Coordinates of C-alpha atoms and ligand atoms in Angstrom, one line a residue:
X1 CA 0.1 43.3 96.9
X2 CA -1.8 45.5 94.6
X3 CA -4.4 44.2 91.7
X4 CA -1.9 45.7 89.0
X5 CA 1.1 43.8 90.5
X6 CA -0.7 40.5 91.0
X7 CA -1.7 40.5 87.5
X8 CA 1.9 41.3 86.4
X9 CA 2.9 38.4 88.4
X10 CA 0.0 36.0 87.0
X11 CA 1.2 36.8 83.1
X12 CA 4.7 36.6 84.0
X13 CA 4.1 33.1 85.6
X14 CA 2.0 32.4 82.6
X15 CA 4.9 33.4 79.9
X16 CA 7.4 31.2 81.8
X17 CA 5.0 28.6 81.8
X18 CA 4.3 28.7 78.1
X19 CA 8.3 29.1 77.3
X20 CA 9.0 26.0 79.5
X21 CA 6.2 23.9 77.4
X22 CA 7.9 24.8 74.0
X23 CA 11.2 24.2 75.2
X24 CA 10.2 20.7 76.6
X25 CA 8.1 20.1 73.0
X26 CA 11.2 21.3 70.9
X27 CA 13.6 19.0 73.3
X28 CA 11.5 16.0 73.1
X29 CA 10.9 16.7 69.1
X30 CA 14.6 16.8 68.6
X31 CA 16.2 14.5 71.1
X32 CA 13.7 11.7 71.0
X33 CA 11.1 11.4 68.8
X34 CA 13.2 12.3 65.5
X35 CA 14.8 8.9 66.3
X36 CA 12.0 7.1 67.4
X37 CA 11.7 4.9 64.5
X38 CA 8.7 2.6 64.1
X39 CA 7.7 -0.2 61.1
X40 CA 4.3 0.4 60.1
X41 CA 2.7 -2.7 58.5
X42 CA -0.5 -2.8 56.0
X43 CA -2.1 -5.1 54.0
X44 CA -3.5 -4.4 50.8
X45 CA -5.6 -6.3 48.6
X46 CA -4.5 -5.3 44.9
X47 CA -3.6 -9.2 43.9
X48 CA -5.2 -11.2 41.5
X49 CA -7.5 -14.3 43.3
X50 CA -5.2 -16.9 44.3
X51 CA -1.9 -15.2 44.0
X52 CA 0.4 -15.5 47.1
X53 CA 1.1 -12.6 49.3
X54 CA 3.9 -10.7 48.5
X55 CA 6.1 -8.4 51.0
X56 CA 7.2 -4.9 50.1
X57 CA 9.4 -2.6 52.1
X58 CA 9.3 0.9 51.4
X59 CA 11.8 3.2 52.4
X60 CA 11.5 7.1 52.3
X61 CA 13.6 10.4 52.7
X62 CA 16.4 9.0 54.9
X63 CA 18.0 12.4 54.3
X64 CA 21.1 10.2 55.6
X65 CA 24.4 12.3 56.8
X66 CA 27.5 10.8 58.0
X67 CA 26.6 11.8 61.9
X68 CA 22.7 10.0 61.5
X69 CA 24.3 6.7 63.5
X70 CA 20.8 6.2 65.1
X71 CA 18.9 6.2 61.7
X72 CA 21.3 4.3 60.1
X73 CA 21.7 1.8 63.0
X74 CA 17.4 1.3 62.3
X75 CA 17.8 0.9 58.9
X76 CA 20.4 -1.6 59.0
X77 CA 18.1 -3.7 60.8
X78 CA 15.3 -3.8 58.2
X79 CA 17.5 -6.5 56.2
X80 CA 15.9 -9.3 58.9
X81 CA 11.9 -8.5 57.8
X82 CA 13.5 -10.6 54.5
X83 CA 10.9 -8.5 51.8
X84 CA 10.4 -9.8 48.4
X85 CA 10.9 -6.5 47.1
X86 CA 12.3 -3.3 48.1
X87 CA 10.9 0.2 47.1
X88 CA 12.8 3.5 47.7
X89 CA 11.3 6.7 47.2
X90 CA 13.9 8.7 47.4
X91 CA 15.4 11.9 49.5
X92 CA 18.3 9.6 50.5
X93 CA 20.8 11.9 50.9
X94 CA 21.8 15.1 52.7
X95 CA 25.4 15.3 52.5
X96 CA 28.2 15.0 49.8
X97 CA 29.9 12.2 51.7
X98 CA 26.6 10.0 52.8
X99 CA 26.7 7.5 49.9
X100 CA 28.5 4.5 51.6
X101 CA 26.6 5.4 54.7
X102 CA 23.4 4.9 52.7
X103 CA 24.3 1.8 50.9
X104 CA 26.1 0.4 54.1
X105 CA 22.6 0.9 56.1
X106 CA 20.7 -0.8 53.5
X107 CA 23.1 -3.5 53.4
X108 CA 21.7 -7.0 52.8
X109 CA 18.5 -5.2 51.2
X110 CA 20.6 -4.7 48.2
X111 CA 20.4 -8.0 47.5
X112 CA 17.1 -8.1 47.3
X113 CA 14.9 -7.4 44.1
X114 CA 14.6 -3.4 44.6
X115 CA 13.4 -0.1 42.5
X116 CA 13.8 3.6 43.3
X117 CA 13.4 6.9 42.1
X118 CA 14.7 10.2 43.1
X119 CA 13.6 13.1 45.3
X120 CA 14.9 16.8 45.3
X121 CA 17.1 15.9 47.7
X122 CA 19.0 13.3 46.1
X123 CA 19.9 15.9 43.7
X124 CA 21.1 19.0 45.7
X125 CA 22.2 19.5 49.6
X126 CA 20.0 20.9 52.0
X127 CA 20.3 24.6 52.7
X128 CA 18.6 26.7 55.7
X129 CA 15.0 27.8 55.3
X130 CA 13.0 29.7 57.6
X131 CA 10.8 26.9 59.1
X132 CA 7.9 28.9 59.8
X133 CA 7.3 28.9 55.9
X134 CA 7.5 25.2 55.6
X135 CA 4.6 25.4 58.0
X136 CA 2.3 28.1 55.3
X137 CA 3.7 26.9 51.8
X138 CA 5.4 24.3 49.9
X139 CA 9.1 24.3 50.2
X140 CA 10.8 25.7 47.1
X141 CA 14.5 25.2 45.7
X142 CA 16.8 28.2 46.4
X143 CA 18.1 30.0 43.5
X144 CA 21.0 29.7 42.6
X145 CA 20.6 26.2 43.2
X146 CA 22.8 24.7 46.4
X147 CA 25.1 22.4 45.7
X148 CA 24.7 19.1 43.5
X149 CA 24.7 15.9 46.0
X150 CA 26.6 12.6 44.1
X151 CA 23.0 10.7 43.4
X152 CA 24.3 9.3 40.1
X153 CA 27.4 7.4 42.5
X154 CA 24.3 6.1 44.5
X155 CA 22.6 5.0 41.2
X156 CA 25.5 3.1 40.3
X157 CA 25.6 1.4 43.5
X158 CA 21.7 0.7 42.9
X159 CA 22.0 -0.6 39.5
X160 CA 24.9 -2.9 40.5
X161 CA 22.7 -4.6 43.0
X162 CA 20.1 -5.0 40.2
X163 CA 18.1 -2.2 41.6
X164 CA 15.7 -0.8 38.9
X165 CA 15.6 3.4 38.2
X166 CA 11.7 4.2 37.9
X167 CA 12.5 7.8 36.7
X168 CA 10.0 8.6 33.9
X169 CA 10.5 4.7 33.0
X170 CA 8.3 1.6 32.9
X171 CA 9.4 -1.9 34.1
X172 CA 8.2 -5.5 34.7
X173 CA 9.6 -7.6 37.4
X174 CA 8.5 -11.2 37.6
X175 CA 8.3 -12.5 41.4
X176 CA 6.6 -15.4 42.8
X177 CA 4.9 -16.0 39.6
X178 CA 3.5 -12.4 39.3
X179 CA 4.1 -10.2 36.9
X180 CA 4.8 -6.9 38.6
X181 CA 4.2 -3.7 36.1
X182 CA 6.0 -0.6 37.6
X183 CA 5.7 3.0 36.2
X184 CA 7.8 5.9 38.1
X185 CA 8.4 9.6 37.7
X186 CA 11.4 12.0 38.5
X187 CA 10.4 14.2 41.2
X188 CA 7.4 16.5 40.8
X189 CA 8.6 19.0 43.6
X190 CA 11.0 19.7 41.3
X191 CA 8.5 20.1 38.2
X192 CA 11.0 17.6 36.7
X193 CA 8.3 14.8 36.6
X194 CA 7.1 13.1 32.9
X195 CA 4.3 11.0 33.4
X196 CA 3.5 11.4 30.0
X197 CA 6.6 9.1 28.8
X198 CA 5.0 6.2 30.5
X199 CA 1.7 7.1 30.5
X200 CA -1.4 4.7 28.7
X201 CA -3.4 2.4 30.5
X202 CA -2.3 -0.1 32.0
X203 CA -2.5 -3.5 30.4
X204 CA -3.7 -6.8 32.3
X205 CA -2.6 -9.1 29.6
X206 CA 1.2 -7.6 30.2
X207 CA 1.0 -7.5 34.1
X208 CA -1.1 -8.8 37.0
X209 CA -0.5 -6.1 39.2
X210 CA 0.6 -2.2 38.6
X211 CA 2.4 -0.2 40.5
X212 CA 2.9 3.5 40.4
X213 CA 6.0 5.0 42.0
X214 CA 6.9 8.5 42.6
X215 CA 8.8 10.8 45.5
X216 CA 6.1 13.5 45.6
X217 CA 2.8 12.7 45.4
X218 CA 1.7 16.1 43.8
X219 CA -2.1 15.4 42.1
X220 CA -1.2 15.4 38.9
X221 CA 1.2 12.4 38.8
X222 CA -1.5 10.1 41.2
X223 CA -4.4 11.5 39.1
X224 CA -2.7 10.2 35.8
X225 CA -1.6 7.0 37.3
X226 CA -5.1 6.4 38.9
X227 CA -6.5 7.1 35.7
X228 CA -4.7 4.7 33.7
X229 CA -5.8 2.0 36.2
X230 CA -2.6 1.4 38.7
X231 CA -3.4 -0.8 41.5
X232 CA -1.3 0.9 43.8
X233 CA 0.5 4.3 44.0
X234 CA 3.7 5.0 46.3
X235 CA 5.2 7.7 47.3
X236 CA 6.9 9.9 50.3
X237 CA 8.3 13.6 50.0
X238 CA 5.7 14.8 52.7
X239 CA 7.4 13.7 56.0
X240 CA 4.0 12.9 57.4
X241 CA 3.7 16.9 57.7
X242 CA 6.9 16.5 60.3
X243 CA 5.6 18.6 62.8
X244 CA 2.2 17.7 63.7
X245 CA -0.7 18.7 66.4
X246 CA -1.3 15.8 68.4
X247 CA -4.8 14.2 68.3
X248 CA -5.2 16.5 65.5
X249 CA -2.5 15.6 62.7
X250 CA -0.5 17.2 59.6
X251 CA -1.0 21.1 59.2
X252 CA 1.1 20.7 55.7
X253 CA 2.2 18.3 53.0
X254 CA 4.9 20.3 51.3
X255 CA 2.8 19.3 47.8
X256 CA -0.7 19.5 46.6
X257 CA -1.9 16.9 48.3
X258 CA -4.8 17.4 51.1
X259 CA -3.4 16.5 54.5
X260 CA -6.1 13.7 55.3
X261 CA -3.6 11.5 53.0
X262 CA -0.5 13.2 54.2
X263 CA 1.0 9.5 55.5
X264 CA -0.5 6.0 55.4
X265 CA -2.5 4.0 53.3
X266 CA -5.5 5.9 51.9
X267 CA -6.8 5.9 48.2
X268 CA -7.1 8.1 45.2
X269 CA -9.7 8.7 42.6
X270 CA -9.2 9.9 39.1
X271 CA -11.0 9.3 35.7
X272 CA -13.5 7.0 37.1
X273 CA -11.2 4.5 38.6
X274 CA -9.6 4.5 42.1
X275 CA -5.9 3.2 43.1
X276 CA -4.9 2.5 47.0
X277 CA -2.1 5.0 47.6
X278 CA 0.5 4.7 50.2
X279 CA 2.3 7.7 51.3
X280 CA 5.1 7.6 53.8
X281 CA 5.9 9.8 56.6
X282 CA 10.0 8.8 55.9
X283 CA 12.7 8.3 58.4
X284 CA 14.7 11.6 58.2
X285 CA 14.3 15.3 58.0
X286 CA 16.5 18.0 56.6
X287 CA 19.6 18.4 58.7
X288 CA 18.5 22.1 59.3
X289 CA 15.0 20.8 60.6
X290 CA 16.2 18.2 62.7
X291 CA 12.4 17.7 64.7
X292 CA 9.3 15.7 64.7
X293 CA 6.4 16.2 66.5
X294 CA 3.3 13.7 66.9
X295 CA 5.0 12.3 63.6
X296 CA 7.3 9.8 64.1
X297 CA 9.9 8.7 61.2
X298 CA 9.0 5.3 59.6
X299 CA 9.5 2.5 57.4
X300 CA 6.5 0.3 56.0
X301 CA 6.2 -3.2 54.9
X302 CA 2.9 -3.6 53.2
X303 CA 1.8 -6.8 52.8
X304 CA 0.3 -7.1 49.0
X305 CA -2.3 -10.2 48.9
X306 CA -5.3 -11.2 46.8
X307 CA -8.7 -9.0 46.0
X308 CA -11.2 -10.5 48.0
X309 CA -14.4 -11.0 45.6
X310 CA -17.4 -9.4 46.5
X311 CA -19.9 -12.3 47.7
Ligands
FE2_401 FE1 12.7 14.3 52.0

């Protein structure tokens, strides 16, 4: 065999190996990891001294379709955790018939105190987008806007269950003797956030702990919440980067947040204050991009505990 033939054969073998590896990764991401749900647990020391722990379950980015049976079954088991509070950070829907599947999956969680905000995928049905664009720039709504989803029907179910809609709204909930102050916004990814409607310094004579809740952690929202003195900011939307590089992490956040804080517990500093921040990697994906790689779907159980006083 000539030298040229050997080189051509090696190149062909290399290309076949790369293609096989790519197909293997795709199969792993779409058949296994997309349904490899996990529960993350964090302890967050933000409560006043002497307060009893408060268990908060965050659910985000379900993107549910009637056919997502694995996701529905896993979420339906979360009620056994018996949290004190449920926070739903939006993107529940991905199909016009999804509302009963969401409420059935949440099940007994709807009997517990809960708060929620909406994400763009509650309002509008998913559309096909070039997945490579997701990795290079934040997603944008298609024009004209796609089909409207029945988010108002889901809102009626949530309200009937006693959950509070935090869309550009303040609310105070008393739990285990603690006054929990909430401020939420509408979805910043759609430019529908109006934090100015709820803005102002946190009044410690009115609340014992202050939580900011928003779907997409755009800096203008999290910085305003931080500067006002919130103890903890809770968001979703990023999907943790969704398709990540093993041992490196996310390439994108789908908003203007830095990739270092794409998911998990971190902090945010603005206006001379620092707030704890939790961004959920979420439970689902768009039906048009049903893959996750090095970024499994998740729900989070945060145990809020008393602040440790400096010695
Ligand atoms: Fe989402």
